[in-house]
Amino acid sequence: MNRLLLNFLSAITGISLLWASLPMAYAYADPTPEYALKAAFIYNFANFTEWPVKSAETLNLCVLGSDPFDNALSSIEGKRVGYAKLVIKHVAINGNALRSCQMVFISASEKGNLPAILDIARESGILTIADLQGAAQQGVMIGLEVEQKKITFEVNLDAARRARLNISSKLLRLAKAVY
């Protein structure tokens, strides 16, 4: 199967999964916890992002700070994002571990370190995701929010471009706001 067909099939699958999860009010439709849905969103964000440097075999999704996902990220660990296998890591801001990530979820416990994290992400081409209040307006590339018991997201496209990341227009069309 050629690469174009694989990319097309991957995109269709991602759109279907994202579309299926977007209108879902997590409190009404299913007892699925909020962070299980956020994990599904993050997986789809990976499918609609292009990095300046492609990793050969893995795409590292790192959790920075306290992990609010419990075991929810295990549902997406090992899944394919293009040709790469999604790997979940827990990292700290100090050291070089953060620079080995292609995506980072910034937990609320790291809010005080946000400027330093965003600097590293911009330099290293890391997609930043957080569910902090007004995250995208503070420079995080994708801010997850819960609004009327639904998961929504905002995109800071300027921040993504400064990190040399390309976020698909298909994903941007589904965002609540693009800055």
GROMACS .gro file of N, CA and C in nm:
model
  537
    1MET      N    1   0.085  -0.116   0.000
    1MET     CA    2   0.000   0.000   0.000
    1MET      C    3   0.090   0.123   0.000
    2ASN      N    4   0.059   0.215  -0.083
    2ASN     CA    5   0.148   0.330  -0.089
    2ASN      C    6   0.121   0.427   0.027
    3ARG      N    7   0.218   0.515   0.048
    3ARG     CA    8   0.214   0.608   0.161
    3ARG      C    9   0.095   0.702   0.153
    4LEU      N   10   0.060   0.748   0.035
    4LEU     CA   11  -0.052   0.840   0.019
    4LEU      C   12  -0.182   0.776   0.064
    5LEU      N   13  -0.202   0.651   0.024
    5LEU     CA   14  -0.323   0.579   0.064
    5LEU      C   15  -0.324   0.557   0.215
    6LEU      N   16  -0.209   0.523   0.275
    6LEU     CA   17  -0.203   0.505   0.420
    6LEU      C   18  -0.235   0.635   0.493
    7ASN      N   19  -0.180   0.746   0.445
    7ASN     CA   20  -0.208   0.876   0.507
    7ASN      C   21  -0.357   0.909   0.496
    8PHE      N   22  -0.414   0.880   0.379
    8PHE     CA   23  -0.556   0.908   0.359
    8PHE      C   24  -0.641   0.824   0.455
    9LEU      N   25  -0.612   0.695   0.463
    9LEU     CA   26  -0.688   0.608   0.553
    9LEU      C   27  -0.670   0.648   0.699
   10SER      N   28  -0.548   0.687   0.735
   10SER     CA   29  -0.522   0.733   0.870
   10SER      C   30  -0.602   0.859   0.900
   11ALA      N   31  -0.606   0.951   0.805
   11ALA     CA   32  -0.680   1.076   0.824
   11ALA      C   33  -0.829   1.050   0.839
   12ILE      N   34  -0.883   0.962   0.755
   12ILE     CA   35  -1.026   0.930   0.763
   12ILE      C   36  -1.058   0.866   0.897
   13THR      N   37  -0.974   0.775   0.943
   13THR     CA   38  -0.995   0.710   1.072
   13THR      C   39  -0.989   0.813   1.184
   14GLY      N   40  -0.891   0.901   1.178
   14GLY     CA   41  -0.877   1.004   1.281
   14GLY      C   42  -0.995   1.098   1.284
   15ILE      N   43  -1.039   1.141   1.169
   15ILE     CA   44  -1.156   1.232   1.163
   15ILE      C   45  -1.279   1.162   1.219
   16SER      N   46  -1.296   1.037   1.184
   16SER     CA   47  -1.411   0.962   1.234
   16SER      C   48  -1.409   0.951   1.385
   17LEU      N   49  -1.292   0.919   1.440
   17LEU     CA   50  -1.281   0.906   1.584
   17LEU      C   51  -1.300   1.040   1.653
   18LEU      N   52  -1.240   1.144   1.598
   18LEU     CA   53  -1.254   1.276   1.657
   18LEU      C   54  -1.397   1.324   1.648
   19TRP      N   55  -1.456   1.307   1.533
   19TRP     CA   56  -1.594   1.351   1.513
   19TRP      C   57  -1.688   1.276   1.607
   20ALA      N   58  -1.665   1.149   1.623
   20ALA     CA   59  -1.751   1.068   1.711
   20ALA      C   60  -1.738   1.112   1.855
   21SER      N   61  -1.623   1.160   1.894
   21SER     CA   62  -1.605   1.198   2.035
   21SER      C   63  -1.640   1.343   2.063
   22LEU      N   64  -1.639   1.429   1.963
   22LEU     CA   65  -1.664   1.571   1.987
   22LEU      C   66  -1.801   1.602   2.045
   23PRO      N   67  -1.909   1.557   1.986
   23PRO     CA   68  -2.038   1.598   2.038
   23PRO      C   69  -2.078   1.524   2.165
   24MET      N   70  -1.995   1.436   2.211
   24MET     CA   71  -2.032   1.354   2.324
   24MET      C   72  -2.024   1.432   2.455
   25ALA      N   73  -2.133   1.437   2.521
   25ALA     CA   74  -2.133   1.493   2.654
   25ALA      C   75  -2.095   1.381   2.748
   26TYR      N   76  -1.977   1.390   2.804
   26TYR     CA   77  -1.925   1.276   2.877
   26TYR      C   78  -2.008   1.239   2.997
   27ALA      N   79  -2.081   1.333   3.053
   27ALA     CA   80  -2.160   1.303   3.172
   27ALA      C   81  -2.293   1.238   3.137
   28TYR      N   82  -2.340   1.257   3.013
   28TYR     CA   83  -2.470   1.204   2.976
   28TYR      C   84  -2.463   1.074   2.899
   29ALA      N   85  -2.379   1.068   2.797
   29ALA     CA   86  -2.383   0.958   2.704
   29ALA      C   87  -2.319   0.832   2.756
   30ASP      N   88  -2.225   0.844   2.843
   30ASP     CA   89  -2.145   0.729   2.877
   30ASP      C   90  -2.080   0.757   3.012
   31PRO      N   91  -2.058   0.656   3.088
   31PRO     CA   92  -1.988   0.681   3.214
   31PRO      C   93  -1.837   0.701   3.194
   32THR      N   94  -1.794   0.715   3.068
   32THR     CA   95  -1.652   0.732   3.039
   32THR      C   96  -1.601   0.857   3.109
   33PRO      N   97  -1.497   0.843   3.185
   33PRO     CA   98  -1.443   0.958   3.256
   33PRO      C   99  -1.389   1.065   3.161
   34GLU      N  100  -1.386   1.183   3.211
   34GLU     CA  101  -1.339   1.299   3.135
   34GLU      C  102  -1.201   1.274   3.074
   35TYR      N  103  -1.111   1.216   3.150
   35TYR     CA  104  -0.975   1.202   3.099
   35TYR      C  105  -0.960   1.089   2.998
   36ALA      N  106  -1.051   0.995   2.995
   36ALA     CA  107  -1.049   0.895   2.888
   36ALA      C  108  -1.083   0.962   2.756
   37LEU      N  109  -1.178   1.053   2.758
   37LEU     CA  110  -1.212   1.128   2.636
   37LEU      C  111  -1.098   1.221   2.596
   38LYS      N  112  -1.035   1.283   2.694
   38LYS     CA  113  -0.923   1.371   2.663
   38LYS      C  114  -0.807   1.291   2.602
   39ALA      N  115  -0.788   1.170   2.646
   39ALA     CA  116  -0.684   1.084   2.587
   39ALA      C  117  -0.716   1.057   2.440
   40ALA      N  118  -0.843   1.032   2.409
   40ALA     CA  119  -0.883   1.010   2.269
   40ALA      C  120  -0.859   1.136   2.186
   41PHE      N  121  -0.889   1.251   2.242
   41PHE     CA  122  -0.863   1.377   2.171
   41PHE      C  123  -0.713   1.390   2.143
   42ILE      N  124  -0.631   1.364   2.242
   42ILE     CA  125  -0.486   1.379   2.227
   42ILE      C  126  -0.434   1.286   2.117
   43TYR      N  127  -0.485   1.164   2.113
   43TYR     CA  128  -0.444   1.072   2.007
   43TYR      C  129  -0.477   1.131   1.870
   44ASN      N  130  -0.594   1.188   1.858
   44ASN     CA  131  -0.632   1.248   1.730
   44ASN      C  132  -0.552   1.373   1.699
   45PHE      N  133  -0.516   1.450   1.801
   45PHE     CA  134  -0.429   1.566   1.776
   45PHE      C  135  -0.298   1.518   1.712
   46ALA      N  136  -0.247   1.406   1.759
   46ALA     CA  137  -0.122   1.352   1.703
   46ALA      C  138  -0.138   1.317   1.556
   47ASN      N  139  -0.254   1.264   1.522
   47ASN     CA  140  -0.278   1.225   1.383
   47ASN      C  141  -0.294   1.343   1.288
   48PHE      N  142  -0.319   1.461   1.343
   48PHE     CA  143  -0.340   1.578   1.258
   48PHE      C  144  -0.231   1.683   1.276
   49THR      N  145  -0.115   1.638   1.322
   49THR     CA  146  -0.001   1.728   1.340
   49THR      C  147   0.119   1.671   1.265
   50GLU      N  148   0.194   1.759   1.202
   50GLU     CA  149   0.320   1.720   1.137
   50GLU      C  150   0.434   1.788   1.211
   51TRP      N  151   0.536   1.709   1.243
   51TRP     CA  152   0.653   1.759   1.316
   51TRP      C  153   0.765   1.791   1.217
   52PRO      N  154   0.852   1.885   1.253
   52PRO     CA  155   0.961   1.920   1.162
   52PRO      C  156   1.060   1.806   1.141
   53VAL      N  157   1.080   1.726   1.246
   53VAL     CA  158   1.169   1.611   1.238
   53VAL      C  159   1.086   1.489   1.277
   54LYS      N  160   1.082   1.391   1.188
   54LYS     CA  161   1.003   1.273   1.217
   54LYS      C  162   1.088   1.167   1.287
   55SER      N  163   1.032   1.113   1.392
   55SER     CA  164   1.096   1.003   1.463
   55SER      C  165   1.074   0.876   1.380
   56ALA      N  166   1.172   0.793   1.376
   56ALA     CA  167   1.163   0.674   1.292
   56ALA      C  168   1.058   0.575   1.340
   57GLU      N  169   1.057   0.546   1.468
   57GLU     CA  170   0.972   0.437   1.514
   57GLU      C  171   0.874   0.475   1.623
   58THR      N  172   0.902   0.581   1.698
   58THR     CA  173   0.813   0.615   1.809
   58THR      C  174   0.774   0.762   1.806
   59LEU      N  175   0.660   0.790   1.866
   59LEU     CA  176   0.614   0.926   1.890
   59LEU      C  177   0.588   0.933   2.040
   60ASN      N  178   0.667   1.014   2.109
   60ASN     CA  179   0.659   1.019   2.255
   60ASN      C  180   0.558   1.123   2.302
   61LEU      N  181   0.456   1.076   2.372
   61LEU     CA  182   0.361   1.163   2.440
   61LEU      C  183   0.402   1.165   2.586
   62CYS      N  184   0.443   1.281   2.633
   62CYS     CA  185   0.492   1.291   2.770
   62CYS      C  186   0.391   1.363   2.857
   63VAL      N  187   0.382   1.320   2.981
   63VAL     CA  188   0.299   1.386   3.081
   63VAL      C  189   0.394   1.455   3.176
   64LEU      N  190   0.376   1.586   3.188
   64LEU     CA  191   0.463   1.667   3.272
   64LEU      C  192   0.386   1.706   3.398
   65GLY      N  193   0.436   1.663   3.513
   65GLY     CA  194   0.369   1.693   3.640
   65GLY      C  195   0.276   1.582   3.683
   66SER      N  196   0.184   1.615   3.773
   66SER     CA  197   0.089   1.516   3.823
   66SER      C  198   0.004   1.462   3.709
   67ASP      N  199  -0.015   1.331   3.706
   67ASP     CA  200  -0.088   1.266   3.597
   67ASP      C  201  -0.237   1.257   3.632
   68PRO      N  202  -0.323   1.337   3.564
   68PRO     CA  203  -0.466   1.331   3.593
   68PRO      C  204  -0.537   1.219   3.517
   69PHE      N  205  -0.466   1.147   3.431
   69PHE     CA  206  -0.529   1.049   3.343
   69PHE      C  207  -0.557   0.914   3.410
   70ASP      N  208  -0.499   0.890   3.526
   70ASP     CA  209  -0.511   0.758   3.588
   70ASP      C  210  -0.460   0.656   3.485
   71ASN      N  211  -0.540   0.564   3.439
   71ASN     CA  212  -0.496   0.467   3.338
   71ASN      C  213  -0.549   0.498   3.198
   72ALA      N  214  -0.610   0.614   3.180
   72ALA     CA  215  -0.675   0.645   3.052
   72ALA      C  216  -0.578   0.648   2.934
   73LEU      N  217  -0.454   0.688   2.957
   73LEU     CA  218  -0.359   0.694   2.845
   73LEU      C  219  -0.318   0.555   2.796
   74SER      N  220  -0.340   0.454   2.878
   74SER     CA  221  -0.305   0.318   2.833
   74SER      C  222  -0.391   0.275   2.715
   75SER      N  223  -0.509   0.338   2.698
   75SER     CA  224  -0.597   0.304   2.585
   75SER      C  225  -0.539   0.350   2.451
   76ILE      N  226  -0.448   0.447   2.454
   76ILE     CA  227  -0.389   0.494   2.327
   76ILE      C  228  -0.242   0.455   2.312
   77GLU      N  229  -0.181   0.407   2.420
   77GLU     CA  230  -0.040   0.368   2.413
   77GLU      C  231  -0.022   0.251   2.317
   78GLY      N  232   0.078   0.263   2.232
   78GLY     CA  233   0.107   0.157   2.135
   78GLY      C  234   0.034   0.173   2.003
   79LYS      N  235  -0.065   0.264   1.997
   79LYS     CA  236  -0.136   0.287   1.871
   79LYS      C  237  -0.043   0.354   1.771
   80ARG      N  238  -0.072   0.337   1.648
   80ARG     CA  239   0.008   0.395   1.541
   80ARG      C  240  -0.037   0.537   1.510
   81VAL      N  241   0.060   0.623   1.493
   81VAL     CA  242   0.040   0.758   1.442
   81VAL      C  243   0.127   0.763   1.317
   82GLY      N  244   0.063   0.745   1.203
   82GLY     CA  245   0.141   0.727   1.080
   82GLY      C  246   0.220   0.599   1.092
   83TYR      N  247   0.352   0.610   1.077
   83TYR     CA  248   0.438   0.492   1.090
   83TYR      C  249   0.494   0.475   1.231
   84ALA      N  250   0.469   0.573   1.318
   84ALA     CA  251   0.528   0.569   1.452
   84ALA      C  252   0.431   0.507   1.553
   85LYS      N  253   0.490   0.444   1.653
   85LYS     CA  254   0.413   0.386   1.762
   85LYS      C  255   0.409   0.488   1.876
   86LEU      N  256   0.290   0.513   1.932
   86LEU     CA  257   0.274   0.611   2.039
   86LEU      C  258   0.325   0.551   2.171
   87VAL      N  259   0.417   0.623   2.235
   87VAL     CA  260   0.475   0.581   2.362
   87VAL      C  261   0.443   0.687   2.466
   88ILE      N  262   0.397   0.644   2.583
   88ILE     CA  263   0.364   0.737   2.692
   88ILE      C  264   0.481   0.741   2.789
   89LYS      N  265   0.524   0.863   2.826
   89LYS     CA  266   0.632   0.881   2.922
   89LYS      C  267   0.588   0.985   3.025
   90HIS      N  268   0.642   0.973   3.144
   90HIS     CA  269   0.623   1.074   3.248
   90HIS      C  270   0.758   1.141   3.269
   91VAL      N  271   0.761   1.273   3.256
   91VAL     CA  272   0.888   1.344   3.261
   91VAL      C  273   0.879   1.462   3.358
   92ALA      N  274   0.996   1.515   3.390
   92ALA     CA  275   1.007   1.637   3.471
   92ALA      C  276   1.065   1.746   3.381
   93ILE      N  277   1.047   1.869   3.421
   93ILE     CA  278   1.094   1.980   3.338
   93ILE      C  279   1.247   1.988   3.336
   94ASN      N  280   1.311   1.948   3.444
   94ASN     CA  281   1.458   1.955   3.446
   94ASN      C  282   1.517   1.836   3.372
   95GLY      N  283   1.634   1.855   3.321
   95GLY     CA  284   1.698   1.747   3.245
   95GLY      C  285   1.656   1.752   3.100
   96ASN      N  286   1.699   1.655   3.023
   96ASN     CA  287   1.671   1.652   2.881
   96ASN      C  288   1.554   1.564   2.842
   97ALA      N  289   1.488   1.502   2.940
   97ALA     CA  290   1.377   1.411   2.909
   97ALA      C  291   1.267   1.481   2.832
   98LEU      N  292   1.236   1.605   2.868
   98LEU     CA  293   1.130   1.679   2.799
   98LEU      C  294   1.164   1.697   2.651
   99ARG      N  295   1.290   1.717   2.621
   99ARG     CA  296   1.331   1.739   2.481
   99ARG      C  297   1.317   1.614   2.395
  100SER      N  298   1.299   1.497   2.458
  100SER     CA  299   1.279   1.374   2.381
  100SER      C  300   1.133   1.351   2.343
  101CYS      N  301   1.046   1.444   2.384
  101CYS     CA  302   0.902   1.430   2.359
  101CYS      C  303   0.865   1.497   2.227
  102GLN      N  304   0.766   1.442   2.158
  102GLN     CA  305   0.707   1.510   2.043
  102GLN      C  306   0.578   1.581   2.085
  103MET      N  307   0.515   1.530   2.192
  103MET     CA  308   0.394   1.591   2.247
  103MET      C  309   0.410   1.593   2.399
  104VAL      N  310   0.358   1.697   2.463
  104VAL     CA  311   0.360   1.700   2.608
  104VAL      C  312   0.225   1.749   2.660
  105PHE      N  313   0.169   1.675   2.756
  105PHE     CA  314   0.052   1.721   2.828
  105PHE      C  315   0.103   1.787   2.955
  106ILE      N  316   0.070   1.914   2.972
  106ILE     CA  317   0.115   1.991   3.087
  106ILE      C  318   0.005   1.989   3.191
  107SER      N  319   0.031   1.924   3.303
  107SER     CA  320  -0.072   1.915   3.406
  107SER      C  321  -0.078   2.043   3.488
  108ALA      N  322  -0.185   2.057   3.561
  108ALA     CA  323  -0.208   2.177   3.642
  108ALA      C  324  -0.097   2.200   3.743
  109SER      N  325  -0.032   2.093   3.788
  109SER     CA  326   0.075   2.109   3.887
  109SER      C  327   0.195   2.185   3.830
  110GLU      N  328   0.204   2.198   3.699
  110GLU     CA  329   0.318   2.265   3.634
  110GLU      C  330   0.284   2.407   3.587
  111LYS      N  331   0.169   2.458   3.627
  111LYS     CA  332   0.125   2.590   3.582
  111LYS      C  333   0.231   2.698   3.609
  112GLY      N  334   0.297   2.691   3.723
  112GLY     CA  335   0.399   2.790   3.757
  112GLY      C  336   0.522   2.784   3.669
  113ASN      N  337   0.544   2.670   3.602
  113ASN     CA  338   0.660   2.653   3.514
  113ASN      C  339   0.625   2.673   3.366
  114LEU      N  340   0.504   2.720   3.340
  114LEU     CA  341   0.457   2.728   3.202
  114LEU      C  342   0.550   2.806   3.108
  115PRO      N  343   0.599   2.925   3.144
  115PRO     CA  344   0.688   2.995   3.050
  115PRO      C  345   0.813   2.914   3.012
  116ALA      N  346   0.876   2.849   3.108
  116ALA     CA  347   0.996   2.769   3.079
  116ALA      C  348   0.960   2.648   2.992
  117ILE      N  349   0.848   2.585   3.020
  117ILE     CA  350   0.805   2.469   2.941
  117ILE      C  351   0.779   2.510   2.797
  118LEU      N  352   0.712   2.622   2.779
  118LEU     CA  353   0.679   2.668   2.643
  118LEU      C  354   0.805   2.707   2.566
  119ASP      N  355   0.904   2.760   2.635
  119ASP     CA  356   1.032   2.792   2.568
  119ASP      C  357   1.098   2.664   2.516
  120ILE      N  358   1.104   2.562   2.599
  120ILE     CA  359   1.164   2.434   2.558
  120ILE      C  360   1.086   2.373   2.443
  121ALA      N  361   0.952   2.379   2.453
  121ALA     CA  362   0.868   2.321   2.347
  121ALA      C  363   0.890   2.391   2.214
  122ARG      N  364   0.898   2.523   2.218
  122ARG     CA  365   0.920   2.600   2.093
  122ARG      C  366   1.055   2.564   2.032
  123GLU      N  367   1.158   2.557   2.114
  123GLU     CA  368   1.293   2.525   2.063
  123GLU      C  369   1.302   2.383   2.009
  124SER      N  370   1.228   2.290   2.072
  124SER     CA  371   1.242   2.148   2.040
  124SER      C  372   1.133   2.094   1.949
  125GLY      N  373   1.038   2.177   1.908
  125GLY     CA  374   0.931   2.130   1.819
  125GLY      C  375   0.837   2.032   1.887
  126ILE      N  376   0.796   2.065   2.011
  126ILE     CA  377   0.708   1.978   2.089
  126ILE      C  378   0.567   2.036   2.088
  127LEU      N  379   0.467   1.954   2.055
  127LEU     CA  380   0.327   1.996   2.060
  127LEU      C  381   0.284   2.002   2.206
  128THR      N  382   0.239   2.118   2.252
  128THR     CA  383   0.198   2.134   2.391
  128THR      C  384   0.047   2.127   2.402
  129ILE      N  385  -0.001   2.055   2.504
  129ILE     CA  386  -0.144   2.037   2.529
  129ILE      C  387  -0.164   2.055   2.679
  130ALA      N  388  -0.270   2.124   2.717
  130ALA     CA  389  -0.301   2.141   2.859
  130ALA      C  390  -0.451   2.161   2.876
  131ASP      N  391  -0.497   2.136   2.995
  131ASP     CA  392  -0.637   2.166   3.025
  131ASP      C  393  -0.649   2.272   3.133
  132LEU      N  394  -0.551   2.361   3.135
  132LEU     CA  395  -0.553   2.474   3.226
  132LEU      C  396  -0.651   2.578   3.171
  133GLN      N  397  -0.709   2.656   3.259
  133GLN     CA  398  -0.801   2.762   3.218
  133GLN      C  399  -0.727   2.860   3.125
  134GLY      N  400  -0.778   2.883   3.004
  134GLY     CA  401  -0.719   2.976   2.909
  134GLY      C  402  -0.581   2.935   2.859
  135ALA      N  403  -0.555   2.805   2.851
  135ALA     CA  404  -0.422   2.754   2.815
  135ALA      C  405  -0.375   2.805   2.679
  136ALA      N  406  -0.460   2.798   2.578
  136ALA     CA  407  -0.419   2.840   2.444
  136ALA      C  408  -0.387   2.990   2.441
  137GLN      N  409  -0.458   3.067   2.517
  137GLN     CA  410  -0.431   3.211   2.521
  137GLN      C  411  -0.301   3.242   2.594
  138GLN      N  412  -0.254   3.147   2.677
  138GLN     CA  413  -0.128   3.165   2.749
  138GLN      C  414  -0.008   3.111   2.670
  139GLY      N  415  -0.032   3.056   2.550
  139GLY     CA  416   0.078   3.010   2.467
  139GLY      C  417   0.086   2.860   2.447
  140VAL      N  418   0.000   2.783   2.516
  140VAL     CA  419  -0.007   2.639   2.493
  140VAL      C  420  -0.070   2.618   2.356
  141MET      N  421  -0.020   2.523   2.278
  141MET     CA  422  -0.067   2.506   2.140
  141MET      C  423  -0.210   2.455   2.132
  142ILE      N  424  -0.246   2.361   2.219
  142ILE     CA  425  -0.384   2.311   2.220
  142ILE      C  426  -0.433   2.312   2.365
  143GLY      N  427  -0.540   2.384   2.388
  143GLY     CA  428  -0.600   2.391   2.521
  143GLY      C  429  -0.730   2.314   2.523
  144LEU      N  430  -0.736   2.213   2.608
  144LEU     CA  431  -0.859   2.135   2.625
  144LEU      C  432  -0.945   2.201   2.731
  145GLU      N  433  -1.075   2.201   2.707
  145GLU     CA  434  -1.167   2.261   2.804
  145GLU      C  435  -1.291   2.173   2.815
  146VAL      N  436  -1.359   2.187   2.925
  146VAL     CA  437  -1.489   2.124   2.944
  146VAL      C  438  -1.590   2.238   2.947
  147GLU      N  439  -1.682   2.231   2.854
  147GLU     CA  440  -1.782   2.338   2.843
  147GLU      C  441  -1.918   2.273   2.831
  148GLN      N  442  -2.004   2.302   2.923
  148GLN     CA  443  -2.138   2.241   2.928
  148GLN      C  444  -2.130   2.089   2.917
  149LYS      N  445  -2.038   2.033   2.992
  149LYS     CA  446  -2.016   1.889   3.002
  149LYS      C  447  -1.970   1.825   2.872
  150LYS      N  448  -1.911   1.906   2.783
  150LYS     CA  449  -1.853   1.855   2.659
  150LYS      C  450  -1.706   1.897   2.654
  151ILE      N  451  -1.625   1.810   2.591
  151ILE     CA  452  -1.485   1.841   2.572
  151ILE      C  453  -1.473   1.928   2.446
  152THR      N  454  -1.407   2.042   2.459
  152THR     CA  455  -1.379   2.128   2.345
  152THR      C  456  -1.230   2.159   2.347
  153PHE      N  457  -1.181   2.220   2.241
  153PHE     CA  458  -1.040   2.259   2.240
  153PHE      C  459  -1.021   2.387   2.162
  154GLU      N  460  -0.916   2.459   2.200
  154GLU     CA  461  -0.873   2.580   2.132
  154GLU      C  462  -0.730   2.558   2.084
  155VAL      N  463  -0.694   2.622   1.974
  155VAL     CA  464  -0.561   2.605   1.916
  155VAL      C  465  -0.490   2.740   1.909
  156ASN      N  466  -0.368   2.744   1.957
  156ASN     CA  467  -0.284   2.861   1.939
  156ASN      C  468  -0.193   2.830   1.820
  157LEU      N  469  -0.241   2.864   1.703
  157LEU     CA  470  -0.171   2.832   1.579
  157LEU      C  471  -0.038   2.906   1.568
  158ASP      N  472  -0.033   3.027   1.620
  158ASP     CA  473   0.092   3.103   1.617
  158ASP      C  474   0.201   3.030   1.697
  159ALA      N  475   0.165   2.980   1.814
  159ALA     CA  476   0.262   2.905   1.896
  159ALA      C  477   0.308   2.779   1.825
  160ALA      N  478   0.216   2.710   1.759
  160ALA     CA  479   0.253   2.587   1.685
  160ALA      C  480   0.349   2.620   1.570
  161ARG      N  481   0.320   2.727   1.500
  161ARG     CA  482   0.407   2.764   1.386
  161ARG      C  483   0.546   2.804   1.434
  162ARG      N  484   0.554   2.872   1.550
  162ARG     CA  485   0.686   2.910   1.602
  162ARG      C  486   0.768   2.786   1.638
  163ALA      N  487   0.701   2.676   1.669
  163ALA     CA  488   0.770   2.549   1.699
  163ALA      C  489   0.788   2.464   1.573
  164ARG      N  490   0.753   2.521   1.458
  164ARG     CA  491   0.766   2.454   1.328
  164ARG      C  492   0.675   2.333   1.314
  165LEU      N  493   0.560   2.338   1.381
  165LEU     CA  494   0.461   2.230   1.372
  165LEU      C  495   0.352   2.271   1.275
  166ASN      N  496   0.301   2.175   1.202
  166ASN     CA  497   0.191   2.200   1.110
  166ASN      C  498   0.068   2.126   1.161
  167ILE      N  499  -0.033   2.202   1.201
  167ILE     CA  500  -0.158   2.144   1.246
  167ILE      C  501  -0.255   2.146   1.130
  168SER      N  502  -0.314   2.033   1.099
  168SER     CA  503  -0.402   2.018   0.983
  168SER      C  504  -0.521   2.114   0.991
  169SER      N  505  -0.557   2.165   0.875
  169SER     CA  506  -0.675   2.251   0.868
  169SER      C  507  -0.801   2.176   0.907
  170LYS      N  508  -0.800   2.044   0.890
  170LYS     CA  509  -0.916   1.964   0.930
  170LYS      C  510  -0.937   1.972   1.081
  171LEU      N  511  -0.828   1.970   1.156
  171LEU     CA  512  -0.837   1.982   1.301
  171LEU      C  513  -0.874   2.125   1.340
  172LEU      N  514  -0.817   2.222   1.271
  172LEU     CA  515  -0.845   2.362   1.303
  172LEU      C  516  -0.994   2.394   1.286
  173ARG      N  517  -1.057   2.332   1.187
  173ARG     CA  518  -1.200   2.357   1.164
  173ARG      C  519  -1.285   2.308   1.281
  174LEU      N  520  -1.237   2.210   1.356
  174LEU     CA  521  -1.314   2.155   1.468
  174LEU      C  522  -1.288   2.229   1.598
  175ALA      N  523  -1.189   2.317   1.599
  175ALA     CA  524  -1.153   2.390   1.722
  175ALA      C  525  -1.261   2.493   1.756
  176LYS      N  526  -1.278   2.514   1.884
  176LYS     CA  527  -1.372   2.616   1.931
  176LYS      C  528  -1.319   2.755   1.897
  177ALA      N  529  -1.187   2.773   1.903
  177ALA     CA  530  -1.123   2.899   1.868
  177ALA      C  531  -0.982   2.870   1.821
  178VAL      N  532  -0.934   2.953   1.728
  178VAL     CA  533  -0.796   2.945   1.680
  178VAL      C  534  -0.735   3.083   1.697
  179TYR      N  535  -0.622   3.086   1.768
  179TYR     CA  536  -0.553   3.215   1.791
  179TYR      C  537  -0.432   3.225   1.703
   0.00000   0.00000   0.00000
